[in-house]
mmCIF file of C-alpha atoms in Angstrom:
data_model
loop_
_atom_site.group_PDB
_atom_site.id
_atom_site.type_symbol
_atom_site.label_atom_id
_atom_site.label_comp_id
_atom_site.label_asym_id
_atom_site.label_seq_id
_atom_site.Cartn_x
_atom_site.Cartn_y
_atom_site.Cartn_z
ATOM 1 C CA VAL A 1 -17.210 -7.422 -23.922
ATOM 2 C CA LEU A 2 -18.016 -4.200 -22.094
ATOM 3 C CA PRO A 3 -15.657 -1.422 -23.232
ATOM 4 C CA SER A 4 -14.854 1.064 -20.429
ATOM 5 C CA GLY A 5 -17.620 -0.515 -18.375
ATOM 6 C CA LYS A 6 -17.999 -2.061 -14.952
ATOM 7 C CA LEU A 7 -18.601 -5.750 -14.338
ATOM 8 C CA THR A 8 -19.362 -7.249 -10.924
ATOM 9 C CA VAL A 9 -19.557 -11.023 -10.518
ATOM 10 C CA SER A 10 -20.929 -12.064 -7.122
ATOM 11 C CA ALA A 11 -21.459 -15.599 -5.882
ATOM 12 C CA ASN A 12 -22.309 -17.337 -2.646
ATOM 13 C CA GLY A 13 -19.891 -20.132 -3.562
ATOM 14 C CA ASP A 14 -16.947 -20.458 -5.930
ATOM 15 C CA ILE A 15 -16.174 -18.236 -8.916
ATOM 16 C CA ALA A 16 -14.268 -20.039 -11.680
ATOM 17 C CA LEU A 17 -13.061 -18.531 -14.953
ATOM 18 C CA SER A 18 -12.302 -21.355 -17.385
ATOM 19 C CA ASP A 19 -9.621 -21.369 -20.079
ATOM 20 C CA ALA A 20 -12.183 -20.050 -22.574
ATOM 21 C CA ALA A 21 -13.213 -17.057 -20.435
ATOM 22 C CA ARG A 22 -12.642 -13.596 -21.906
ATOM 23 C CA ILE A 23 -13.544 -10.436 -19.984
ATOM 24 C CA ASP A 24 -12.809 -7.438 -22.204
ATOM 25 C CA MET A 25 -13.251 -4.078 -20.471
ATOM 26 C CA ALA A 26 -10.468 -2.324 -22.359
ATOM 27 C CA GLY A 27 -10.748 1.249 -23.552
ATOM 28 C CA ARG A 28 -11.499 1.926 -27.167
ATOM 29 C CA THR A 29 -10.453 4.412 -29.840
ATOM 30 C CA VAL A 30 -13.507 6.312 -31.077
ATOM 31 C CA SER A 31 -13.458 8.312 -34.319
ATOM 32 C CA LEU A 32 -16.129 10.820 -35.294
ATOM 33 C CA LEU A 33 -15.465 12.700 -38.514
ATOM 34 C CA ASP A 34 -11.978 14.191 -37.975
ATOM 35 C CA ALA A 35 -11.966 13.830 -34.162
ATOM 36 C CA VAL A 36 -10.348 10.897 -32.359
ATOM 37 C CA ARG A 37 -11.051 10.190 -28.697
ATOM 38 C CA TYR A 38 -9.863 7.461 -26.344
ATOM 39 C CA SER A 39 -11.892 5.854 -23.559
ATOM 40 C CA TRP A 40 -10.630 4.542 -20.244
ATOM 41 C CA GLY A 41 -10.215 0.974 -19.063
ATOM 42 C CA GLY A 42 -13.146 -0.582 -17.237
ATOM 43 C CA ASP A 43 -13.430 -2.210 -13.826
ATOM 44 C CA VAL A 44 -13.922 -5.872 -12.893
ATOM 45 C CA ALA A 45 -14.994 -7.052 -9.439
ATOM 46 C CA LEU A 46 -15.081 -10.731 -8.452
ATOM 47 C CA GLU A 47 -16.763 -11.343 -5.081
ATOM 48 C CA SER A 48 -17.217 -14.742 -3.448
ATOM 49 C CA ALA A 49 -19.037 -14.781 -0.118
ATOM 50 C CA HIS A 50 -18.205 -18.341 0.952
ATOM 51 C CA GLY A 51 -16.022 -19.835 -1.764
ATOM 52 C CA ASN A 52 -12.813 -19.528 -3.748
ATOM 53 C CA ILE A 53 -11.916 -17.516 -6.849
ATOM 54 C CA THR A 54 -10.036 -19.278 -9.648
ATOM 55 C CA GLN A 55 -8.839 -17.940 -12.997
ATOM 56 C CA ALA A 56 -7.546 -20.623 -15.343
ATOM 57 C CA ALA A 57 -4.298 -20.138 -17.241
ATOM 58 C CA GLY A 58 -5.994 -19.622 -20.613
ATOM 59 C CA SER A 59 -8.491 -16.963 -19.527
ATOM 60 C CA VAL A 60 -8.062 -13.228 -20.101
ATOM 61 C CA ILE A 61 -9.126 -10.154 -18.130
ATOM 62 C CA ASP A 62 -8.380 -6.931 -20.024
ATOM 63 C CA VAL A 63 -8.749 -3.474 -18.411
ATOM 64 C CA SER A 64 -6.078 -1.732 -20.489
ATOM 65 C CA ALA A 65 -6.359 1.609 -22.279
ATOM 66 C CA VAL A 66 -4.585 3.711 -24.872
ATOM 67 C CA ASN A 67 -4.069 7.431 -24.238
ATOM 68 C CA ASN A 68 -6.217 7.167 -21.109
ATOM 69 C CA ARG A 69 -6.123 5.550 -17.669
ATOM 70 C CA ALA A 70 -6.462 1.787 -17.350
ATOM 71 C CA GLY A 71 -9.057 0.116 -15.165
ATOM 72 C CA SER A 72 -9.039 -2.139 -12.127
ATOM 73 C CA LEU A 73 -9.522 -5.733 -11.011
ATOM 74 C CA SER A 74 -10.660 -6.667 -7.519
ATOM 75 C CA ALA A 75 -10.994 -10.180 -6.107
ATOM 76 C CA THR A 76 -12.584 -10.686 -2.697
ATOM 77 C CA ALA A 77 -12.893 -14.080 -0.976
ATOM 78 C CA LEU A 78 -12.774 -13.798 2.808
ATOM 79 C CA ASP A 79 -14.689 -16.801 4.140
ATOM 80 C CA ALA A 80 -12.545 -18.557 6.748
ATOM 81 C CA ALA A 81 -13.479 -22.001 5.407
ATOM 82 C CA ALA A 82 -12.447 -21.146 1.830
ATOM 83 C CA GLY A 83 -11.149 -17.793 0.613
ATOM 84 C CA HIS A 84 -8.387 -19.013 -1.723
ATOM 85 C CA VAL A 85 -7.623 -16.832 -4.771
ATOM 86 C CA VAL A 86 -5.847 -18.179 -7.864
ATOM 87 C CA LEU A 87 -5.192 -15.695 -10.668
ATOM 88 C CA GLY A 88 -3.378 -17.873 -13.180
ATOM 89 C CA GLY A 89 -4.507 -16.334 -16.444
ATOM 90 C CA SER A 90 -3.689 -13.227 -18.428
ATOM 91 C CA LEU A 91 -4.331 -9.872 -16.700
ATOM 92 C CA ARG A 92 -3.894 -6.903 -19.022
ATOM 93 C CA GLY A 93 -3.746 -3.426 -17.527
ATOM 94 C CA SER A 94 -1.326 -1.258 -19.461
ATOM 95 C CA ALA A 95 -1.927 2.426 -20.182
ATOM 96 C CA SER A 96 -0.226 4.896 -22.494
ATOM 97 C CA GLY A 97 -0.049 8.620 -23.040
ATOM 98 C CA HIS A 98 0.283 11.680 -20.815
ATOM 99 C CA TYR A 99 -2.030 14.447 -19.650
ATOM 100 C CA ASP A 100 -1.565 17.939 -18.233
ATOM 101 C CA ALA A 101 -1.955 17.828 -14.425
ATOM 102 C CA GLY A 102 -2.191 21.592 -14.014
ATOM 103 C CA GLY A 103 1.362 22.429 -15.027
ATOM 104 C CA THR A 104 3.149 19.088 -15.452
ATOM 105 C CA MET A 105 2.647 16.410 -18.059
ATOM 106 C CA VAL A 106 2.197 13.098 -16.223
ATOM 107 C CA PRO A 107 1.433 9.597 -17.495
ATOM 108 C CA PHE A 108 -2.038 8.128 -17.340
ATOM 109 C CA LEU A 109 -2.343 5.624 -14.521
ATOM 110 C CA ALA A 110 -1.832 1.980 -15.404
ATOM 111 C CA GLY A 111 -4.210 -0.702 -14.180
ATOM 112 C CA SER A 112 -4.688 -1.670 -10.548
ATOM 113 C CA ILE A 113 -5.437 -4.869 -8.641
ATOM 114 C CA ASP A 114 -6.979 -5.349 -5.211
ATOM 115 C CA VAL A 115 -6.990 -8.847 -3.681
ATOM 116 C CA ARG A 116 -8.606 -9.511 -0.296
ATOM 117 C CA ALA A 117 -8.497 -13.176 0.598
ATOM 118 C CA GLN A 118 -7.636 -15.785 3.173
ATOM 119 C CA THR A 119 -4.771 -17.021 0.989
ATOM 120 C CA ILE A 120 -3.406 -16.352 -2.489
ATOM 121 C CA ASP A 121 -1.698 -18.716 -4.919
ATOM 122 C CA ASP A 122 1.848 -18.011 -6.178
ATOM 123 C CA PHE A 123 2.272 -14.434 -4.941
ATOM 124 C CA ALA A 124 5.660 -14.007 -6.613
ATOM 125 C CA GLY A 125 4.566 -15.467 -9.950
ATOM 126 C CA LEU A 126 1.393 -13.392 -9.981
ATOM 127 C CA ASN A 127 3.334 -10.174 -9.470
ATOM 128 C CA GLN A 128 5.760 -11.039 -12.240
ATOM 129 C CA ARG A 129 2.845 -11.553 -14.624
ATOM 130 C CA LEU A 130 1.196 -8.325 -13.483
ATOM 131 C CA THR A 131 4.347 -6.363 -14.243
ATOM 132 C CA LEU A 132 4.703 -7.892 -17.690
ATOM 133 C CA ALA A 133 1.028 -7.119 -18.402
ATOM 134 C CA GLY A 134 1.366 -3.472 -17.350
ATOM 135 C CA VAL A 135 -0.726 -3.668 -14.158
ATOM 136 C CA THR A 136 1.533 -1.177 -12.402
ATOM 137 C CA GLY A 137 -0.833 1.551 -11.241
ATOM 138 C CA ALA A 138 -1.669 0.091 -7.827
ATOM 139 C CA ARG A 139 -1.450 -3.276 -6.092
ATOM 140 C CA ASN A 140 -3.225 -4.008 -2.836
ATOM 141 C CA PHE A 141 -3.062 -7.394 -1.106
ATOM 142 C CA GLN A 142 -4.829 -8.125 2.172
ATOM 143 C CA LEU A 143 -4.292 -11.713 3.316
ATOM 144 C CA LYS A 144 -6.039 -13.147 6.363
ATOM 145 C CA GLN A 145 -3.802 -16.202 6.883
ATOM 146 C CA GLY A 146 -0.138 -17.133 6.738
ATOM 147 C CA ASP A 147 3.295 -15.562 6.516
ATOM 148 C CA LEU A 148 4.704 -13.984 3.353
ATOM 149 C CA THR A 149 8.153 -13.217 1.964
ATOM 150 C CA ILE A 150 8.425 -10.539 -0.726
ATOM 151 C CA GLY A 151 11.369 -10.722 -3.088
ATOM 152 C CA ASN A 152 11.725 -8.859 -6.373
ATOM 153 C CA GLY A 153 8.728 -8.353 -8.660
ATOM 154 C CA LEU A 154 6.330 -6.182 -6.642
ATOM 155 C CA LYS A 155 6.007 -3.063 -8.810
ATOM 156 C CA ALA A 156 3.298 -0.369 -8.850
ATOM 157 C CA GLY A 157 2.942 3.318 -8.122
ATOM 158 C CA THR A 158 0.875 2.523 -5.028
ATOM 159 C CA ILE A 159 1.669 -0.671 -3.110
ATOM 160 C CA SER A 160 -0.063 -2.052 -0.034
ATOM 161 C CA VAL A 161 0.509 -5.493 1.498
ATOM 162 C CA SER A 162 -1.042 -6.419 4.843
ATOM 163 C CA LEU A 163 -1.135 -9.737 6.689
ATOM 164 C CA ASP A 164 -3.911 -10.005 9.248
ATOM 165 C CA ASN A 165 -2.469 -13.062 10.993
ATOM 166 C CA GLY A 166 1.110 -13.540 9.865
ATOM 167 C CA SER A 167 4.647 -12.196 9.624
ATOM 168 C CA LEU A 168 5.889 -10.222 6.623
ATOM 169 C CA ARG A 169 9.468 -10.300 5.352
ATOM 170 C CA VAL A 170 11.073 -8.318 2.495
ATOM 171 C CA ASN A 171 14.378 -9.397 0.958
ATOM 172 C CA GLY A 172 14.227 -7.759 -2.474
ATOM 173 C CA LEU A 173 13.072 -4.666 -4.365
ATOM 174 C CA VAL A 174 9.626 -3.221 -3.708
ATOM 175 C CA ASP A 175 9.347 -0.781 -6.588
ATOM 176 C CA ALA A 176 6.889 2.131 -6.486
ATOM 177 C CA SER A 177 9.119 4.446 -8.508
ATOM 178 C CA GLY A 178 8.246 6.152 -11.770
ATOM 179 C CA GLU A 179 7.590 9.598 -13.155
ATOM 180 C CA ARG A 180 5.258 10.116 -10.192
ATOM 181 C CA VAL A 181 6.432 9.606 -6.617
ATOM 182 C CA GLY A 182 5.102 6.394 -5.107
ATOM 183 C CA SER A 183 3.507 5.056 -1.953
ATOM 184 C CA ILE A 184 4.433 1.836 -0.106
ATOM 185 C CA ASN A 185 2.488 0.454 2.861
ATOM 186 C CA LEU A 186 3.642 -2.838 4.416
ATOM 187 C CA ALA A 187 2.126 -4.389 7.527
ATOM 188 C CA GLY A 188 2.306 -7.749 9.292
ATOM 189 C CA LYS A 189 0.295 -8.456 12.432
ATOM 190 C CA ASN A 190 2.982 -10.756 13.841
ATOM 191 C CA GLY A 191 5.971 -8.699 12.751
ATOM 192 C CA LEU A 192 7.693 -7.056 9.779
ATOM 193 C CA THR A 193 11.317 -7.648 8.801
ATOM 194 C CA LEU A 194 13.299 -5.862 6.107
ATOM 195 C CA ASP A 195 16.386 -7.958 5.374
ATOM 196 C CA SER A 196 19.710 -6.392 4.441
ATOM 197 C CA THR A 197 18.917 -6.815 0.736
ATOM 198 C CA ALA A 198 15.555 -5.015 0.967
ATOM 199 C CA VAL A 199 15.018 -1.880 -1.113
ATOM 200 C CA LEU A 200 11.865 0.234 -0.873
ATOM 201 C CA ASP A 201 11.937 2.566 -3.861
ATOM 202 C CA ALA A 202 9.216 5.237 -4.074
ATOM 203 C CA HIS A 203 11.164 7.972 -5.821
ATOM 204 C CA GLY A 204 9.700 10.035 -8.647
ATOM 205 C CA SER A 205 11.698 11.314 -11.586
ATOM 206 C CA LYS A 206 9.422 14.247 -12.474
ATOM 207 C CA LEU A 207 9.158 17.490 -10.541
ATOM 208 C CA ARG A 208 5.476 18.374 -10.129
ATOM 209 C CA VAL A 209 4.738 22.084 -10.525
ATOM 210 C CA ASP A 210 1.630 24.201 -10.978
ATOM 211 C CA SER A 211 0.762 26.331 -13.993
ATOM 212 C CA TYR A 212 3.042 29.076 -12.663
ATOM 213 C CA GLY A 213 5.998 26.734 -12.372
ATOM 214 C CA LYS A 214 5.853 26.609 -8.573
ATOM 215 C CA ILE A 215 6.536 23.320 -6.787
ATOM 216 C CA ILE A 216 3.483 21.581 -5.276
ATOM 217 C CA ASP A 217 4.316 19.695 -2.102
ATOM 218 C CA ALA A 218 1.691 16.913 -2.109
ATOM 219 C CA PRO A 219 2.358 15.287 -5.520
ATOM 220 C CA ASN A 220 6.105 15.448 -4.815
ATOM 221 C CA ARG A 221 5.793 13.592 -1.496
ATOM 222 C CA ALA A 222 6.795 9.931 -1.642
ATOM 223 C CA MET A 223 5.472 7.915 1.296
ATOM 224 C CA VAL A 224 6.491 4.687 3.030
ATOM 225 C CA VAL A 225 4.549 3.276 5.990
ATOM 226 C CA LEU A 226 5.786 0.188 7.846
ATOM 227 C CA GLY A 227 3.802 -1.575 10.575
ATOM 228 C CA SER A 228 4.627 -4.669 12.645
ATOM 229 C CA GLY A 229 1.305 -5.165 14.426
ATOM 230 C CA ASN A 230 1.952 -7.082 17.639
ATOM 231 C CA GLY A 231 5.471 -8.155 16.618
ATOM 232 C CA GLN A 232 8.865 -6.581 16.108
ATOM 233 C CA LEU A 233 9.754 -4.151 13.343
ATOM 234 C CA THR A 234 13.241 -4.910 12.044
ATOM 235 C CA LEU A 235 15.234 -2.832 9.550
ATOM 236 C CA ALA A 236 18.430 -4.805 9.005
ATOM 237 C CA ASP A 237 21.825 -3.344 8.249
ATOM 238 C CA GLY A 238 21.916 -2.401 4.555
ATOM 239 C CA VAL A 239 18.228 -1.588 4.019
ATOM 240 C CA ARG A 240 17.644 1.237 1.538
ATOM 241 C CA ILE A 241 14.558 3.483 1.298
ATOM 242 C CA ASP A 242 14.280 6.044 -1.519
ATOM 243 C CA LEU A 243 11.791 8.926 -1.095
ATOM 244 C CA ARG A 244 13.296 11.425 -3.509
ATOM 245 C CA HIS A 245 11.396 13.457 -6.099
ATOM 246 C CA GLY A 246 12.342 15.284 -9.294
ATOM 247 C CA THR A 247 15.402 13.115 -9.815
ATOM 248 C CA ASP A 248 15.619 13.792 -13.555
ATOM 249 C CA GLY A 249 17.198 17.157 -12.729
ATOM 250 C CA ALA A 250 14.398 19.456 -13.870
ATOM 251 C CA ALA A 251 15.040 23.185 -13.616
ATOM 252 C CA GLY A 252 13.414 24.823 -10.617
ATOM 253 C CA ASN A 253 13.967 21.985 -8.160
ATOM 254 C CA ASP A 254 14.669 23.652 -4.808
ATOM 255 C CA GLY A 255 16.475 20.584 -3.472
ATOM 256 C CA ARG A 256 14.235 20.234 -0.429
ATOM 257 C CA ASN A 257 13.283 16.790 0.843
ATOM 258 C CA ARG A 258 9.546 16.063 0.878
ATOM 259 C CA GLY A 259 9.216 12.332 1.479
ATOM 260 C CA THR A 260 7.799 10.795 4.661
ATOM 261 C CA LEU A 261 8.667 7.556 6.451
ATOM 262 C CA GLU A 262 6.295 6.292 9.149
ATOM 263 C CA LEU A 263 7.215 3.381 11.416
ATOM 264 C CA ASN A 264 4.545 1.727 13.590
ATOM 265 C CA ALA A 265 5.565 -0.826 16.212
ATOM 266 C CA PRO A 266 4.112 -1.940 19.561
ATOM 267 C CA ARG A 267 5.101 -0.422 22.881
ATOM 268 C CA LEU A 268 7.180 -2.483 25.291
ATOM 269 C CA GLY A 269 6.497 -1.675 28.906
ATOM 270 C CA SER A 270 6.450 1.968 29.903
ATOM 271 C CA ASN A 271 9.347 3.340 27.850
ATOM 272 C CA ASP A 272 10.358 1.087 24.951
ATOM 273 C CA ILE A 273 9.270 0.079 21.422
ATOM 274 C CA ALA A 274 9.640 -3.255 19.602
ATOM 275 C CA ILE A 275 11.963 -2.027 16.865
ATOM 276 C CA ASP A 276 15.466 -2.846 15.693
ATOM 277 C CA ALA A 277 17.003 -0.298 13.352
ATOM 278 C CA SER A 278 20.450 -0.468 14.886
ATOM 279 C CA GLY A 279 22.332 -1.136 11.649
ATOM 280 C CA ARG A 280 23.103 1.087 8.685
ATOM 281 C CA VAL A 281 19.852 2.196 7.041
ATOM 282 C CA THR A 282 20.083 4.410 3.954
ATOM 283 C CA ILE A 283 17.119 6.783 3.651
ATOM 284 C CA GLN A 284 17.078 9.295 0.791
ATOM 285 C CA GLY A 285 14.700 12.213 0.341
ATOM 286 C CA ALA A 286 12.932 12.083 3.714
ATOM 287 C CA ARG A 287 11.522 15.284 5.155
ATOM 288 C CA SER A 288 10.308 13.436 8.233
ATOM 289 C CA ILE A 289 10.790 10.058 9.913
ATOM 290 C CA SER A 290 8.084 9.216 12.451
ATOM 291 C CA LEU A 291 8.178 6.380 14.975
ATOM 292 C CA ASN A 292 4.850 5.560 16.604
ATOM 293 C CA GLY A 293 4.696 3.317 19.663
ATOM 294 C CA MET A 294 1.344 1.584 19.297
ATOM 295 C CA ALA A 295 -0.946 0.393 22.088
ATOM 296 C CA THR A 296 -4.344 -1.338 22.064
ATOM 297 C CA TYR A 297 -6.945 -0.869 24.770
ATOM 298 C CA ASP A 298 -10.104 -2.873 25.382
ATOM 299 C CA ASP A 299 -10.847 -1.822 28.956
ATOM 300 C CA ALA A 300 -13.628 0.704 28.380
ATOM 301 C CA PRO A 301 -16.485 0.229 30.868
ATOM 302 C CA GLU A 302 -19.198 -2.146 29.733
ATOM 303 C CA LYS A 303 -22.786 -0.923 29.631
ATOM 304 C CA THR A 304 -25.873 -3.085 29.824
ATOM 305 C CA ASP A 305 -28.524 -0.630 28.674
ATOM 306 C CA ALA A 306 -31.109 -1.987 26.289
ATOM 307 C CA THR A 307 -29.845 -1.973 22.687
ATOM 308 C CA ALA A 308 -31.300 -2.947 19.335
ATOM 309 C CA SER A 309 -29.014 -5.988 19.182
ATOM 310 C CA GLY A 310 -29.613 -6.982 22.787
ATOM 311 C CA LYS A 311 -25.856 -7.186 23.381
ATOM 312 C CA PRO A 312 -23.816 -5.202 25.933
ATOM 313 C CA TYR A 313 -21.475 -2.529 24.673
ATOM 314 C CA GLN A 314 -18.512 -0.457 25.825
ATOM 315 C CA GLU A 315 -18.833 3.246 26.508
ATOM 316 C CA ILE A 316 -16.083 5.569 25.283
ATOM 317 C CA THR A 317 -16.291 8.872 27.159
ATOM 318 C CA GLN A 318 -14.151 11.981 26.991
ATOM 319 C CA GLY A 319 -12.789 11.112 30.409
ATOM 320 C CA TYR A 320 -11.738 7.680 29.152
ATOM 321 C CA LEU A 321 -9.951 9.237 26.172
ATOM 322 C CA ASP A 322 -8.267 11.833 28.405
ATOM 323 C CA GLY A 323 -6.889 9.002 30.524
ATOM 324 C CA LYS A 324 -5.384 7.244 27.492
ATOM 325 C CA HIS A 325 -3.962 10.553 26.287
ATOM 326 C CA ALA A 326 -2.207 10.988 29.631
ATOM 327 C CA LEU A 327 -0.778 7.467 29.364
ATOM 328 C CA SER A 328 0.596 8.279 25.906
ATOM 329 C CA ASN A 329 2.184 11.490 27.142
ATOM 330 C CA ASP A 330 3.847 9.622 29.998
ATOM 331 C CA PHE A 331 5.091 6.951 27.584
ATOM 332 C CA ILE A 332 6.597 9.522 25.205
ATOM 333 C CA LYS A 333 8.411 11.310 28.014
ATOM 334 C CA ALA A 334 9.812 8.037 29.350
ATOM 335 C CA ALA A 335 10.824 6.786 25.879
ATOM 336 C CA LEU A 336 12.773 9.988 25.228
ATOM 337 C CA GLN A 337 14.843 9.162 28.304
ATOM 338 C CA ASN A 338 15.513 5.595 27.120
ATOM 339 C CA THR A 339 19.100 5.798 25.863
ATOM 340 C CA ASP A 340 19.110 2.193 24.640
ATOM 341 C CA LEU A 341 16.128 2.936 22.399
ATOM 342 C CA LEU A 342 17.453 6.226 21.065
ATOM 343 C CA GLN A 343 21.152 5.461 20.731
ATOM 344 C CA ASN A 344 21.182 1.729 19.986
ATOM 345 C CA LYS A 345 17.878 0.412 18.625
ATOM 346 C CA LEU A 346 17.337 3.530 16.477
ATOM 347 C CA ALA A 347 20.973 4.187 15.593
ATOM 348 C CA GLY A 348 20.403 3.525 11.899
ATOM 349 C CA LEU A 349 17.686 6.187 11.744
ATOM 350 C CA ASN A 350 19.798 8.741 13.589
ATOM 351 C CA ASN A 351 22.175 8.774 10.625
ATOM 352 C CA ALA A 352 19.432 9.024 7.991
#
């Protein structure tokens, strides 16, 4: 029991929370004479250098809070020979109440979770339990191995899922909506596919204004970033992306779009990009849609000067960077002349 505290559990091998384990970092209500104050939820970090992390079904981790922000849970197990994370117990991260954010009453942030592992057990089931337990502030998953399909159940104000050596597919609702606008970042090294049933919802119902009632751009800007690494980025016919803000119809909304959609996919040859958005894609609330043709270079000249590590290194000079900049300029000019890319592969974005 460590109310509003911080607990770090580090091990060279496995970390196992048994059915009897209770980690209580929840906020507390504190009364002093006639004053009542509420503390925040604490933070829990589980770090295994060369083992696995396992939470049994009967164990409890509580980072919730009342009338304050909830805390966070992080689980890190990255060793290539192990690195399996099982979070099978109860994870409590709800928050309640609102506070004045300089002109707008906004809810306190709910709890967050950050998992960095080789593999994770029951991704869909874990996210369902997280939603029921109120851990909807932020969810970050970085997985080093395997492919992943995301259906319904992934819900948080800030969502990030990245696969370092796999393909990512979405066929359901990824929900970052709420009173605040949300942020969604999805990346798969070997490709990213949004099926026709995929919905990325980052809209916010409240209009954020300052103390003078003027709209503030940044907290009204929903963001979605999609990256396909070395593979193809596919947005199938029927995909829907919602980047709206102030949807509850508050007075003073100027009706301008402020959301941003960023698409990152590898370059193909000298004038093409590995993307298929040829079907009907519904995008609401976007101020800008950016498509970045990505390239990786490892051809910097090698130097053999003496170094502390004794290893050779590559030298990045201004001339080297200028050369890559020129290549990018040439690629952009050529891509803008590629009618198949602009009129066919990106047809769904042209109508957004």
